[in-house]
Coordinates of C-alpha atoms in Angstrom, one line a residue:
M1473 CA 83.0 -47.8 137.1
K1474 CA 80.7 -48.1 139.8
K1475 CA 78.4 -45.6 138.1
I1476 CA 78.9 -47.6 134.6
I1477 CA 77.7 -50.8 136.4
M1478 CA 74.8 -49.4 137.9
L1479 CA 73.4 -48.0 134.8
I1480 CA 73.9 -51.5 133.1
V1481 CA 71.8 -52.7 135.8
L1482 CA 69.3 -50.2 135.5
V1483 CA 69.3 -50.6 131.8
L1484 CA 69.0 -54.8 132.1
T1485 CA 66.4 -54.2 134.8
F1486 CA 64.1 -51.9 132.5
T1487 CA 64.4 -54.0 129.8
S1488 CA 63.6 -57.2 131.5
A1489 CA 60.3 -55.1 133.0
M1490 CA 59.6 -54.5 129.2
Y1491 CA 60.0 -57.7 127.7
A1492 CA 60.9 -60.8 129.9
G1493 CA 57.3 -61.0 131.7
P1494 CA 54.0 -62.0 130.9
K1495 CA 52.0 -59.1 130.1
D1496 CA 47.9 -58.4 130.1
Y1497 CA 47.7 -60.8 127.6
M1498 CA 47.9 -64.1 130.1
Q1499 CA 44.1 -64.5 131.2
V1500 CA 42.8 -67.6 132.8
G1501 CA 40.0 -68.9 130.8
E1502 CA 40.6 -67.4 127.4
R1503 CA 39.7 -69.3 124.6
L1504 CA 40.7 -68.9 120.9
K1505 CA 39.2 -70.5 117.9
Y1506 CA 40.7 -70.3 114.6
E1507 CA 39.8 -71.7 111.2
V1508 CA 42.2 -73.0 108.8
S1509 CA 41.7 -72.5 105.0
F1510 CA 43.4 -73.1 101.7
L1511 CA 42.3 -71.1 98.5
G1512 CA 38.9 -70.8 100.1
V1513 CA 38.2 -74.3 101.2
N1514 CA 38.0 -74.6 105.1
L1515 CA 40.1 -77.1 106.3
G1516 CA 39.4 -77.3 110.1
T1517 CA 40.1 -75.5 113.8
I1518 CA 42.7 -74.8 115.8
E1519 CA 41.3 -73.8 119.7
M1520 CA 43.5 -72.5 122.2
T1521 CA 42.8 -72.4 125.7
T1522 CA 44.4 -71.2 129.1
D1523 CA 43.2 -73.5 131.5
G1524 CA 44.8 -72.0 134.7
S1525 CA 47.9 -71.4 136.9
E1526 CA 49.3 -73.6 139.2
D1527 CA 52.9 -74.5 141.0
Y1528 CA 54.5 -77.6 139.0
N1529 CA 57.5 -78.9 140.8
G1530 CA 58.1 -75.2 142.7
N1531 CA 57.6 -73.2 139.4
K1532 CA 54.4 -71.3 138.9
I1533 CA 53.3 -72.3 135.3
Y1534 CA 50.2 -71.7 132.7
K1535 CA 48.7 -74.8 131.9
V1536 CA 47.6 -74.0 128.0
Q1537 CA 46.0 -76.4 125.6
A1538 CA 45.1 -76.8 122.1
D1539 CA 43.0 -78.8 120.2
I1540 CA 43.2 -79.3 116.6
Q1541 CA 40.9 -81.1 114.3
T1542 CA 40.0 -81.2 110.8
Y1543 CA 36.4 -81.3 109.1
D1544 CA 34.9 -84.4 108.1
G1545 CA 34.8 -85.0 104.2
I1546 CA 37.9 -83.2 103.6
P1547 CA 40.0 -85.5 101.2
F1548 CA 43.7 -87.0 102.1
V1549 CA 43.4 -84.8 105.7
D1550 CA 42.0 -86.8 108.6
L1551 CA 43.7 -84.7 111.8
K1552 CA 42.9 -84.9 115.4
A1553 CA 45.3 -83.9 118.2
T1554 CA 45.3 -82.6 121.8
F1555 CA 48.7 -80.4 122.9
N1556 CA 49.1 -79.7 126.4
S1557 CA 51.7 -77.4 127.5
W1558 CA 53.1 -76.5 131.1
A1559 CA 54.3 -73.3 130.3
D1560 CA 56.5 -71.0 132.4
A1561 CA 54.7 -67.9 134.1
S1562 CA 57.4 -65.7 132.4
M1563 CA 56.0 -67.5 128.9
N1564 CA 59.9 -67.9 127.9
F1565 CA 60.4 -71.5 128.0
S1566 CA 58.1 -74.8 129.2
H1567 CA 58.6 -77.6 132.1
K1568 CA 56.4 -80.2 130.3
F1569 CA 54.4 -81.0 127.1
T1570 CA 52.1 -83.6 126.0
S1571 CA 50.4 -84.5 123.0
N1572 CA 47.6 -87.0 122.0
M1573 CA 47.1 -87.3 118.1
K1574 CA 45.3 -89.7 115.9
K1575 CA 47.6 -91.7 113.5
G1576 CA 45.1 -94.0 112.0
D1577 CA 41.6 -95.4 112.3
E1578 CA 42.5 -97.1 115.5
K1579 CA 46.0 -95.9 116.5
W1580 CA 46.6 -93.1 118.5
E1581 CA 50.2 -91.4 119.5
Y1582 CA 50.5 -90.3 122.7
Q1583 CA 54.0 -88.2 123.9
Q1584 CA 55.3 -86.8 127.1
L1585 CA 58.2 -84.2 127.4
L1586 CA 59.5 -83.5 130.7
M1587 CA 62.2 -80.6 130.9
D1588 CA 64.6 -80.9 133.9
Y1589 CA 66.3 -77.3 133.8
D1590 CA 68.6 -78.3 136.9
K1591 CA 70.1 -81.1 135.0
M1592 CA 69.5 -79.6 131.8
N1593 CA 67.9 -82.6 130.8
L1594 CA 64.9 -83.4 128.0
N1595 CA 63.1 -87.0 128.5
I1596 CA 60.9 -88.0 125.8
K1597 CA 58.6 -91.0 126.2
I1598 CA 56.1 -92.2 123.0
W1599 CA 53.4 -94.6 123.4
E1600 CA 51.5 -96.1 120.7
N1601 CA 47.6 -97.1 122.3
K1602 CA 49.2 -97.3 125.6
E1603 CA 52.2 -99.0 124.7
L1604 CA 55.3 -97.9 125.5
Q1605 CA 57.4 -97.5 122.1
D1606 CA 60.4 -95.2 122.8
E1607 CA 62.1 -93.2 125.6
K1608 CA 65.1 -91.2 125.2
D1609 CA 67.1 -88.3 126.9
I1610 CA 68.4 -85.2 125.4
K1611 CA 70.8 -83.2 126.7
L1612 CA 70.1 -79.4 127.0
T1613 CA 72.0 -76.5 126.5
Q1614 CA 69.2 -73.8 127.2
K1615 CA 65.8 -73.5 128.1
I1616 CA 63.3 -74.4 125.5
N1617 CA 59.8 -73.9 124.0
D1618 CA 57.2 -76.5 122.7
G1619 CA 55.1 -75.3 119.7
S1620 CA 51.9 -74.4 122.2
S1621 CA 54.1 -72.3 124.5
L1622 CA 56.0 -70.6 121.6
F1623 CA 52.2 -69.3 120.6
F1624 CA 51.9 -67.4 123.9
L1625 CA 56.0 -66.3 124.2
A1626 CA 55.4 -64.6 120.6
R1627 CA 52.2 -62.6 122.1
Q1628 CA 54.3 -60.6 124.4
Y1629 CA 57.2 -59.7 122.2
T1630 CA 55.4 -58.0 119.3
G1631 CA 56.8 -54.7 120.6
L1632 CA 60.3 -55.8 120.7
K1633 CA 61.5 -54.4 117.1
R1634 CA 64.3 -57.3 116.8
S1635 CA 64.8 -60.8 115.7
I1636 CA 65.1 -63.4 118.1
K1637 CA 65.9 -67.1 117.9
V1638 CA 63.5 -69.7 120.0
P1639 CA 64.9 -73.1 120.9
T1640 CA 62.0 -75.1 120.1
V1641 CA 61.5 -79.0 120.7
I1642 CA 59.1 -80.4 117.7
D1643 CA 58.6 -84.2 117.4
G1644 CA 61.4 -85.1 119.7
Q1645 CA 64.3 -83.1 118.3
L1646 CA 65.5 -79.2 118.9
F1647 CA 65.5 -77.0 116.4
D1648 CA 65.4 -73.1 116.4
T1649 CA 62.4 -70.8 115.4
K1650 CA 63.0 -67.3 114.5
L1651 CA 61.0 -64.4 115.0
N1652 CA 61.1 -61.1 113.6
F1653 CA 59.4 -58.4 115.5
R1654 CA 59.1 -55.4 113.6
N1655 CA 56.6 -53.5 115.5
K1656 CA 54.6 -52.6 112.2
V1657 CA 51.1 -51.5 112.7
E1658 CA 48.8 -53.0 109.8
S1659 CA 45.1 -53.0 109.5
V1660 CA 43.4 -56.4 109.0
D1661 CA 39.9 -57.9 108.1
I1662 CA 38.5 -60.9 109.1
D1663 CA 34.9 -62.2 108.6
K1664 CA 33.9 -62.5 112.2
V1665 CA 34.5 -58.3 112.8
D1666 CA 32.9 -56.0 110.6
Y1667 CA 35.3 -53.2 110.7
P1668 CA 39.4 -53.6 110.2
I1669 CA 41.3 -54.5 113.2
R1670 CA 44.6 -52.6 114.4
T1671 CA 47.5 -55.2 114.5
K1672 CA 51.0 -55.4 114.9
Y1673 CA 52.6 -57.7 112.1
F1674 CA 55.5 -60.2 112.6
D1675 CA 57.3 -62.6 110.5
G1676 CA 59.5 -65.7 111.1
Q1677 CA 60.9 -68.6 110.1
A1678 CA 60.4 -72.3 111.2
D1679 CA 63.8 -74.5 110.7
W1680 CA 61.8 -77.6 111.4
E1681 CA 58.5 -79.6 110.0
G1682 CA 55.4 -79.9 111.9
L1683 CA 51.9 -81.4 111.4
Y1684 CA 51.0 -81.6 108.0
G1685 CA 54.4 -80.1 106.6
L1686 CA 54.3 -77.0 108.9
S1687 CA 57.4 -75.2 108.2
G1688 CA 59.3 -72.4 106.6
R1689 CA 58.3 -68.8 106.8
F1690 CA 55.3 -67.6 108.3
E1691 CA 53.4 -64.5 109.0
G1692 CA 51.2 -63.1 111.7
W1693 CA 49.1 -60.3 112.8
F1694 CA 48.5 -59.9 116.6
S1695 CA 45.7 -57.3 117.9
D1696 CA 47.8 -54.1 118.8
D1697 CA 46.7 -53.8 122.3
D1698 CA 47.6 -55.2 125.7
A1699 CA 45.9 -58.5 124.8
S1700 CA 48.0 -59.2 121.7
V1701 CA 45.6 -61.8 120.6
P1702 CA 46.5 -63.2 117.4
I1703 CA 44.1 -62.3 114.8
L1704 CA 45.4 -63.9 111.4
A1705 CA 48.4 -66.3 110.5
K1706 CA 49.8 -67.6 106.9
M1707 CA 51.8 -70.3 107.1
N1708 CA 53.3 -72.8 104.8
V1709 CA 52.2 -76.7 105.1
Y1710 CA 52.4 -79.9 102.4
V1711 CA 49.5 -77.8 100.3
G1712 CA 51.1 -74.7 100.0
K1713 CA 50.2 -71.9 102.4
V1714 CA 47.3 -71.8 104.6
N1715 CA 45.4 -69.1 106.3
I1716 CA 44.6 -69.3 109.9
E1717 CA 41.7 -66.8 110.9
L1718 CA 40.2 -65.8 114.3
I1719 CA 36.7 -66.8 114.3
E1720 CA 35.6 -67.0 117.8
W1721 CA 36.9 -65.9 121.3
T1722 CA 36.2 -65.7 124.9
R1723 CA 37.8 -63.1 126.5
K1724 CA 37.0 -61.1 129.6
G1725 CA 36.7 -57.4 128.5
W1726 CA 38.5 -57.8 125.0
T1727 CA 37.0 -56.3 121.7
P1728 CA 39.5 -56.1 118.7
P1729 CA 40.8 -52.6 118.6
K1730 CA 39.6 -50.7 115.7
A1731 CA 42.0 -49.7 112.8
K1732 CA 42.2 -45.8 112.3

């Protein structure tokens, strides 16, 4: 019996070393910029930045930021938003999340989400033009991710070879995000790189609705290397399926891997 227990411990330890912690993809100062397009029309950009590492209530976290904005002159679409996530160093859940989003010509909505895992409580506050509009607490049954930390969680599991469900908080509600890591290597072409990039493909299902109707099935191609940089994604929104393609990057020592 002792040998069996020791074997289980060794297997769990090895598995944790492979999949539970951040790999080389976490790099402070990394900046990844993406262009969003629909049927060849460029709609706007998404910029992801890893700002730094710090102590947050006794926990090591990475502060990450997402800036989203549409281009001028795009009909029926006018979006500007900044999301900040205090993601746990394991990159498996987050401790805090804030969003600042333009809701109209003179209206901004600010949200703050505080995760207290000692009490298993999620506190949500919403302001409109600096006036508190709503506050509520939601009981948690497990640790959760926000939309920004989910981006980084996916990067470390591309070699997992199985599906996982990630508890996710979106617009003050709890949902599951299903990620199918197929360990499938594919070649991808993007405009900013003059050769095919070697990537790992995965897909998933968002059981929630985000910005501009983001929901349902999505696909992603991440660089097949230690950096696991997202190269291309396809997602469903109100207007249909949009492409999200890497157009700029700042990452020390990284070059997109070339497909054979």
